[in-house]
mmCIF file of C-alpha atoms in Angstrom:
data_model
loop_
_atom_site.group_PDB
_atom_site.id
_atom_site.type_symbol
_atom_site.label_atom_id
_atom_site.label_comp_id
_atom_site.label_asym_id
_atom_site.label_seq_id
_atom_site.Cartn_x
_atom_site.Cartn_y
_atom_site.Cartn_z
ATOM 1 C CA UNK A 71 -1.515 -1.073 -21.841
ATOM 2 C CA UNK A 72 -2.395 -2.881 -18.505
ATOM 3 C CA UNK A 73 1.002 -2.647 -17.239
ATOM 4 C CA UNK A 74 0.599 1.406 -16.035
ATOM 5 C CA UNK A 75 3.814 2.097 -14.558
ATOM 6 C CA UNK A 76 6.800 0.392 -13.362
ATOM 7 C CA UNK A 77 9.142 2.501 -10.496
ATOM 8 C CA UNK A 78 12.509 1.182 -10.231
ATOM 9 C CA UNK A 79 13.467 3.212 -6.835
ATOM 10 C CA UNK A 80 16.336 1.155 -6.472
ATOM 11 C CA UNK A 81 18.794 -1.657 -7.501
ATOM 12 C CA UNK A 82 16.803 -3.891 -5.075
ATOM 13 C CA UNK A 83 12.670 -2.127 -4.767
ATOM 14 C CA UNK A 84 10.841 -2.038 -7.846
ATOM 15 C CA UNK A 85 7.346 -0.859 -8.068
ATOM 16 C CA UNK A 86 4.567 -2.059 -10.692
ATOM 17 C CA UNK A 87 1.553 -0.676 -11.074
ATOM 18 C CA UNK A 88 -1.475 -2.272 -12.925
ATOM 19 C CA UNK A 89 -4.519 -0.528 -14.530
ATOM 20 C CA UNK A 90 -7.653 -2.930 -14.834
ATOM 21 C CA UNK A 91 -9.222 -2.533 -17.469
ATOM 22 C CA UNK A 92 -9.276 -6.427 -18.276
ATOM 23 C CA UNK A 93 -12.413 -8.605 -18.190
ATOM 24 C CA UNK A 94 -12.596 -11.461 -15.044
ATOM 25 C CA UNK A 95 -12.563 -14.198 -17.798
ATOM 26 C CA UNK A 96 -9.071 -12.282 -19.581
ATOM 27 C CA UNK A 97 -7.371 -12.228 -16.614
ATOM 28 C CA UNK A 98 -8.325 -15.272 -15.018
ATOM 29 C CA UNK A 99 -6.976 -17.144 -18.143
ATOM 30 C CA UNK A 100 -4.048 -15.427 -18.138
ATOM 31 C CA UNK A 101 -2.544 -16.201 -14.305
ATOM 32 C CA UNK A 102 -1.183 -19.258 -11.899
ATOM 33 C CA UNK A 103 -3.367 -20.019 -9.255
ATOM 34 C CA UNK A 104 -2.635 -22.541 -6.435
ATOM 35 C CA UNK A 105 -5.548 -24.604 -5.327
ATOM 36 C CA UNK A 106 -6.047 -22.697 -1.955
ATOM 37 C CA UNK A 107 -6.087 -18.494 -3.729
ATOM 38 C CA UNK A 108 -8.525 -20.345 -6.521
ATOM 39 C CA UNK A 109 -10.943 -20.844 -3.419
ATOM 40 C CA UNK A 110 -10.409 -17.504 -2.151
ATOM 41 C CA UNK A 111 -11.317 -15.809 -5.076
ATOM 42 C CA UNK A 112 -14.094 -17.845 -5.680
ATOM 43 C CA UNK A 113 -15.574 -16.463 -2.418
ATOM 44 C CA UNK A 114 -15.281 -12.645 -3.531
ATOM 45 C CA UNK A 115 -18.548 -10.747 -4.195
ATOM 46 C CA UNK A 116 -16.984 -8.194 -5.682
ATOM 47 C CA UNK A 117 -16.328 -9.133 -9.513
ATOM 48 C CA UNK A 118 -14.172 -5.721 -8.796
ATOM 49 C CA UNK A 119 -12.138 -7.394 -6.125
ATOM 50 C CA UNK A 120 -11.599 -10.346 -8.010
ATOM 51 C CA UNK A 121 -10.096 -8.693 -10.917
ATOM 52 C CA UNK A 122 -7.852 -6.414 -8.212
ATOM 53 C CA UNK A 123 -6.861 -10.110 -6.807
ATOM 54 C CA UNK A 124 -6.189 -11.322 -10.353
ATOM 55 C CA UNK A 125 -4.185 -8.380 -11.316
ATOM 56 C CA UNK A 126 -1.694 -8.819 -8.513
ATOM 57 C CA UNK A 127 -1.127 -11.609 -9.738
ATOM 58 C CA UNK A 128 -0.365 -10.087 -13.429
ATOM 59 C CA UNK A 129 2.030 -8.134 -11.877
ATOM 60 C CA UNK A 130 3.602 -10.914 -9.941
ATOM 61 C CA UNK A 131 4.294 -12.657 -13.369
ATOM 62 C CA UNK A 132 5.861 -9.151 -14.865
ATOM 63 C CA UNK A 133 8.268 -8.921 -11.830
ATOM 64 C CA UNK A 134 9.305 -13.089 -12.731
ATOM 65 C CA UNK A 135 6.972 -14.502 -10.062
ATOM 66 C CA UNK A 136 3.787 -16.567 -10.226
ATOM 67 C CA UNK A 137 1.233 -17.152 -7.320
ATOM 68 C CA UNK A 138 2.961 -20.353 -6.710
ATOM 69 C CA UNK A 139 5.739 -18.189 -5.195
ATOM 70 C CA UNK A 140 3.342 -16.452 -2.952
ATOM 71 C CA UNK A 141 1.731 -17.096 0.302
ATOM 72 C CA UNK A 142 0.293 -15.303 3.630
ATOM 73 C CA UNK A 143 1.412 -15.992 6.955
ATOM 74 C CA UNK A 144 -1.409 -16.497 9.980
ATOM 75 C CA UNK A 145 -2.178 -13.078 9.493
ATOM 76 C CA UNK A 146 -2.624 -12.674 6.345
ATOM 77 C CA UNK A 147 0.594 -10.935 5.652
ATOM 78 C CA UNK A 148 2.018 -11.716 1.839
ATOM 79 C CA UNK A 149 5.339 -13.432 1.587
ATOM 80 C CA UNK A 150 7.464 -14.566 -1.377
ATOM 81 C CA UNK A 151 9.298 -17.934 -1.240
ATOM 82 C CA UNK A 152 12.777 -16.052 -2.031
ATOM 83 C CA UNK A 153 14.452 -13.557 0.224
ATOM 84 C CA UNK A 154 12.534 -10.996 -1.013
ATOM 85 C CA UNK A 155 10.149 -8.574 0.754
ATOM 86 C CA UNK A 156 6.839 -8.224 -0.843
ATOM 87 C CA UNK A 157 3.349 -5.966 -0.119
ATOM 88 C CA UNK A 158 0.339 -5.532 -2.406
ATOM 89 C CA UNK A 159 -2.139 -2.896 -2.643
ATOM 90 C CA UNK A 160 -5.694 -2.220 -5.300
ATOM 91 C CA UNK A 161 -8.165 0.619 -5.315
ATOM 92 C CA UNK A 162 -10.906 0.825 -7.898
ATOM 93 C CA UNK A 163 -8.857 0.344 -10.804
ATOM 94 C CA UNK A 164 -5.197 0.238 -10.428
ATOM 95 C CA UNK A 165 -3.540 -2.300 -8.302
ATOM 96 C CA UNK A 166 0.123 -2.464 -7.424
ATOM 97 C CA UNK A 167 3.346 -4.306 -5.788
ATOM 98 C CA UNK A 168 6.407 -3.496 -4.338
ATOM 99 C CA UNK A 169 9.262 -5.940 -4.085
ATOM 100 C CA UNK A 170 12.142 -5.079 -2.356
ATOM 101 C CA UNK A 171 15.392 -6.732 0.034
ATOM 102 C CA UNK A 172 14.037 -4.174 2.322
ATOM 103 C CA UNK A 173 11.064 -4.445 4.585
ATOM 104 C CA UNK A 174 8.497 -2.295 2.845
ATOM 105 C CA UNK A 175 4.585 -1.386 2.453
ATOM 106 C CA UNK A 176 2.674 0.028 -0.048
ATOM 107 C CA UNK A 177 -1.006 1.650 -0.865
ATOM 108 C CA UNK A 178 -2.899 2.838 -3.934
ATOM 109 C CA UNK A 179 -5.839 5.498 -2.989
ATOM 110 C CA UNK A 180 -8.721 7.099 -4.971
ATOM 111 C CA UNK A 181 -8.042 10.879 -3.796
ATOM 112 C CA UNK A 182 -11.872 12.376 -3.068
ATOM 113 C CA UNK A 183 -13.918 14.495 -0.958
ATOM 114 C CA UNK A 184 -15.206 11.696 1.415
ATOM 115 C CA UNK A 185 -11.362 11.676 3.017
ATOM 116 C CA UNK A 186 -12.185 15.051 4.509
ATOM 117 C CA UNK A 187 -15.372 13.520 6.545
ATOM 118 C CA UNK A 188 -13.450 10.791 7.927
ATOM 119 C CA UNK A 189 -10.256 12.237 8.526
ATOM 120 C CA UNK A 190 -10.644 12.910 12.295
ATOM 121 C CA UNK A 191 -10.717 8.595 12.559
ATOM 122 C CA UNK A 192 -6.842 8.431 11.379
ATOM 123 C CA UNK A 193 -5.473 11.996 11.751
ATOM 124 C CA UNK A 194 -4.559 13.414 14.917
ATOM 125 C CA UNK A 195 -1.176 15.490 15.349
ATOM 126 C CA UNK A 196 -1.161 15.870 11.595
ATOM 127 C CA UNK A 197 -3.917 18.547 12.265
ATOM 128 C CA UNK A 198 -1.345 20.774 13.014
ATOM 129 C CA UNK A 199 0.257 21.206 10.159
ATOM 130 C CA UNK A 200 -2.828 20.847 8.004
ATOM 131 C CA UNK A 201 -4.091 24.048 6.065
ATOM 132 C CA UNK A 202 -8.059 22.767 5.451
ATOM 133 C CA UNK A 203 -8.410 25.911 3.875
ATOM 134 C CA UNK A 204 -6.605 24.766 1.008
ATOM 135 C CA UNK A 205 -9.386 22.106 -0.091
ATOM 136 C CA UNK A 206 -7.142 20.072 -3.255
ATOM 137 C CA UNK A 207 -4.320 19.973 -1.160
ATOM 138 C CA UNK A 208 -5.676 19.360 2.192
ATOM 139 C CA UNK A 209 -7.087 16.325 -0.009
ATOM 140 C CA UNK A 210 -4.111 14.691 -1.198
ATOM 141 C CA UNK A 211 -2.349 15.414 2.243
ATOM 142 C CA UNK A 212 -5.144 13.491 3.919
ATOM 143 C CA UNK A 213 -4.515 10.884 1.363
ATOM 144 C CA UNK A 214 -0.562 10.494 1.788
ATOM 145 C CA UNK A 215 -1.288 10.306 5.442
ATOM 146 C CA UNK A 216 -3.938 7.460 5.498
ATOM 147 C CA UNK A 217 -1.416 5.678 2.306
ATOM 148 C CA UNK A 218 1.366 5.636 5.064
ATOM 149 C CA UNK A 219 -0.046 4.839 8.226
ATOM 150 C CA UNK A 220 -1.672 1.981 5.562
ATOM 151 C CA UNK A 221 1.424 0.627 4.488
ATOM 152 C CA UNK A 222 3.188 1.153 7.931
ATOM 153 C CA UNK A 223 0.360 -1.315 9.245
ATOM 154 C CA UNK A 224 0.967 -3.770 6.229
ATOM 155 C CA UNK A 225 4.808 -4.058 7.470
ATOM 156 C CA UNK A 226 3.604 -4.267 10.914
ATOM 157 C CA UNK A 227 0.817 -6.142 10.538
ATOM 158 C CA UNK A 228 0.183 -6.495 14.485
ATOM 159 C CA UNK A 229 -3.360 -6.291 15.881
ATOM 160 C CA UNK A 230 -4.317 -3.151 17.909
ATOM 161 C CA UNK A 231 -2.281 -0.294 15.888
ATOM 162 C CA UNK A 232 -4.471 2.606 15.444
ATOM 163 C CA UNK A 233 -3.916 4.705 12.467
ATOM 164 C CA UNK A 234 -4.692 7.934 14.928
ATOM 165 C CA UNK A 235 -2.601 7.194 18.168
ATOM 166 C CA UNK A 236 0.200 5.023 17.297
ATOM 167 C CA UNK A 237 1.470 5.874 13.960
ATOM 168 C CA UNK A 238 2.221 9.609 13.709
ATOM 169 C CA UNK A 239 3.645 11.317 9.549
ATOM 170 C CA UNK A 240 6.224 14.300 10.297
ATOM 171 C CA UNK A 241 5.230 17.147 8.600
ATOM 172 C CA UNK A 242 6.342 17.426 4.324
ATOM 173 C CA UNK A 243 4.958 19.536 1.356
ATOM 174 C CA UNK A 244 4.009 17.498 -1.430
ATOM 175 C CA UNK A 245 6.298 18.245 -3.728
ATOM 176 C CA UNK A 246 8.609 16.580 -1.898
ATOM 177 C CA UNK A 247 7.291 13.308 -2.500
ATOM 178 C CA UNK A 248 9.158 12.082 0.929
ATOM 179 C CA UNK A 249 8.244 12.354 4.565
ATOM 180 C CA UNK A 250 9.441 10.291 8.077
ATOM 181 C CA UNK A 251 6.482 8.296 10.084
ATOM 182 C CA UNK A 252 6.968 6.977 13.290
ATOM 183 C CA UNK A 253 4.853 4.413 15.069
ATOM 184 C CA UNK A 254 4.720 4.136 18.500
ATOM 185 C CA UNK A 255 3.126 0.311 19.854
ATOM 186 C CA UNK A 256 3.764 -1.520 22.945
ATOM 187 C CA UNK A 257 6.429 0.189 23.874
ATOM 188 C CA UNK A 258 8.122 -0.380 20.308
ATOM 189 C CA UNK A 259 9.314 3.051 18.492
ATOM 190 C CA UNK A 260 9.847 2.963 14.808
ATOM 191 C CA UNK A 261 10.677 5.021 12.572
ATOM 192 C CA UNK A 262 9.943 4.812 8.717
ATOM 193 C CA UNK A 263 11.019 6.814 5.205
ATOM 194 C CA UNK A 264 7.619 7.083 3.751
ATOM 195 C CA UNK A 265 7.405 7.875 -0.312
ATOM 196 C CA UNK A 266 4.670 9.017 -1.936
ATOM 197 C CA UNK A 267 3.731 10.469 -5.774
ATOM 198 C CA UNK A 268 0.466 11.058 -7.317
ATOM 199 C CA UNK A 269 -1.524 9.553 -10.994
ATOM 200 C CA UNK A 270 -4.263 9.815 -12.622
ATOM 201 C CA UNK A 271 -6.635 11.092 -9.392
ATOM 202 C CA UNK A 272 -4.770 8.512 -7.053
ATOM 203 C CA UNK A 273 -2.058 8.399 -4.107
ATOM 204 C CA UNK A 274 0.593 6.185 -4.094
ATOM 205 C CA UNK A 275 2.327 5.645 -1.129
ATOM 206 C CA UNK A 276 5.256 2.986 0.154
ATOM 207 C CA UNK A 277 7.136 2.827 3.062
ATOM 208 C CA UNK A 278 10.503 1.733 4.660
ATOM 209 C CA UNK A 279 11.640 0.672 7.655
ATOM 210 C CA UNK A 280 14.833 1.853 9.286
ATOM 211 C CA UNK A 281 17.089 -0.902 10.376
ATOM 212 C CA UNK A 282 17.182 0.099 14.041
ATOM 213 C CA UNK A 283 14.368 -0.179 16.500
ATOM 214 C CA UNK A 284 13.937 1.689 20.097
ATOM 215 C CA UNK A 285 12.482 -0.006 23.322
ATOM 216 C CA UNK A 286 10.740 2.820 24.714
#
């Protein structure tokens, strides 16, 4: 079943989650495109990518949207044509949305080894509270961290964030699924609920904004 998991968190922020395990033919004949996204995903290399981008857009049609009702601002940032909030996330196999009358952000990562190598790139204060003794859960810490500061950025979406300087994830056990993040940019501060729960060897990770922003 395709459709992996849906996550109502709310009366207004549902989640879906897609597995892939269609062919690029299956799900190409099975979505809306517009004219301009059937040019963009003619231009993937990746026949992977492709079926990530033609997922989406499987899950846009379980949630009562089509592509039609989707399109990205300057920056690339996803919108819906409603009053809705939307953000999209795929890794490997899975692929995911969150819609929502909340500003949110979302990521889907693989958890693996290669996190550990590159974790001095996006983690800085979080070293802190990080036990890299404890090598699974030092993992899927790393992993909740880059998910939020990745769907932090997503809401964001402003040029010149860096995952290791401006956006900073409070300290939280994973059992908890929960944690705060606050970015600090231009002078902006920010602070965000961040969510997180784990499947089948991946992170998944969405984030809110708080209503109220500080001029620092």
């Amino acid at each position: 079943m395709p459709l992996y998991k849906i996550i109502q968190h709310n009366a207004n922020t549902q989640i879906l989650i897609w597995e892939i395990t269609e062919s690029y033919d299956q799900l190409f004949s099975e979505v809306v495109l517009n004219m301009k996204n059937r040019i963009r995903l003619s231009g993937m290399k990746s026949e992977m990518h492709q079926r990530g981008f033609l997922s989406v857009r499987k899950l846009l049609q379980e949630a009562g949207f089509n592509d039609l009702d989707l399109y990205y601002d300057e920056n690339g940032k996803p919108h819906l044509k409603d009053e809705n909030h939307i953000s999209i996330t795929h890794s490997h196999n899975f692929s995911a949305i969150i819609i929502s009358n909340e500003t949110v952000g979302i990521d889907i990562e693989l958890q693996r080894e290669k996190i550990i190598r590159i974790a001095d790139k996006f983690v800085d204060k979080e070293f802190k509270y990080l036990n890299k003794k404890e090598s699974k859960s030092y993992i899927k810490k790393l992993t909740v961290i880059w998910g939020a500061k990745e769907a932090i950025f997503k809401i964001r979406n402003e040029k010149g964030i860096s995952f290791k300087d401006n956006i900073i994830v409070k300290p939280f056990d994973l059992e908890n699924q929960e944690t705060i993040a606050d970015l600090h940019f231009e002078g902006l501060s920010q602070k965000y609920i961040v969510k997180y729960e784990e499947f089948a060897g991946f992170s998944l990770v969405y984030a809110f904004e708080e209503k109220s922003e500080l001029r620092e």
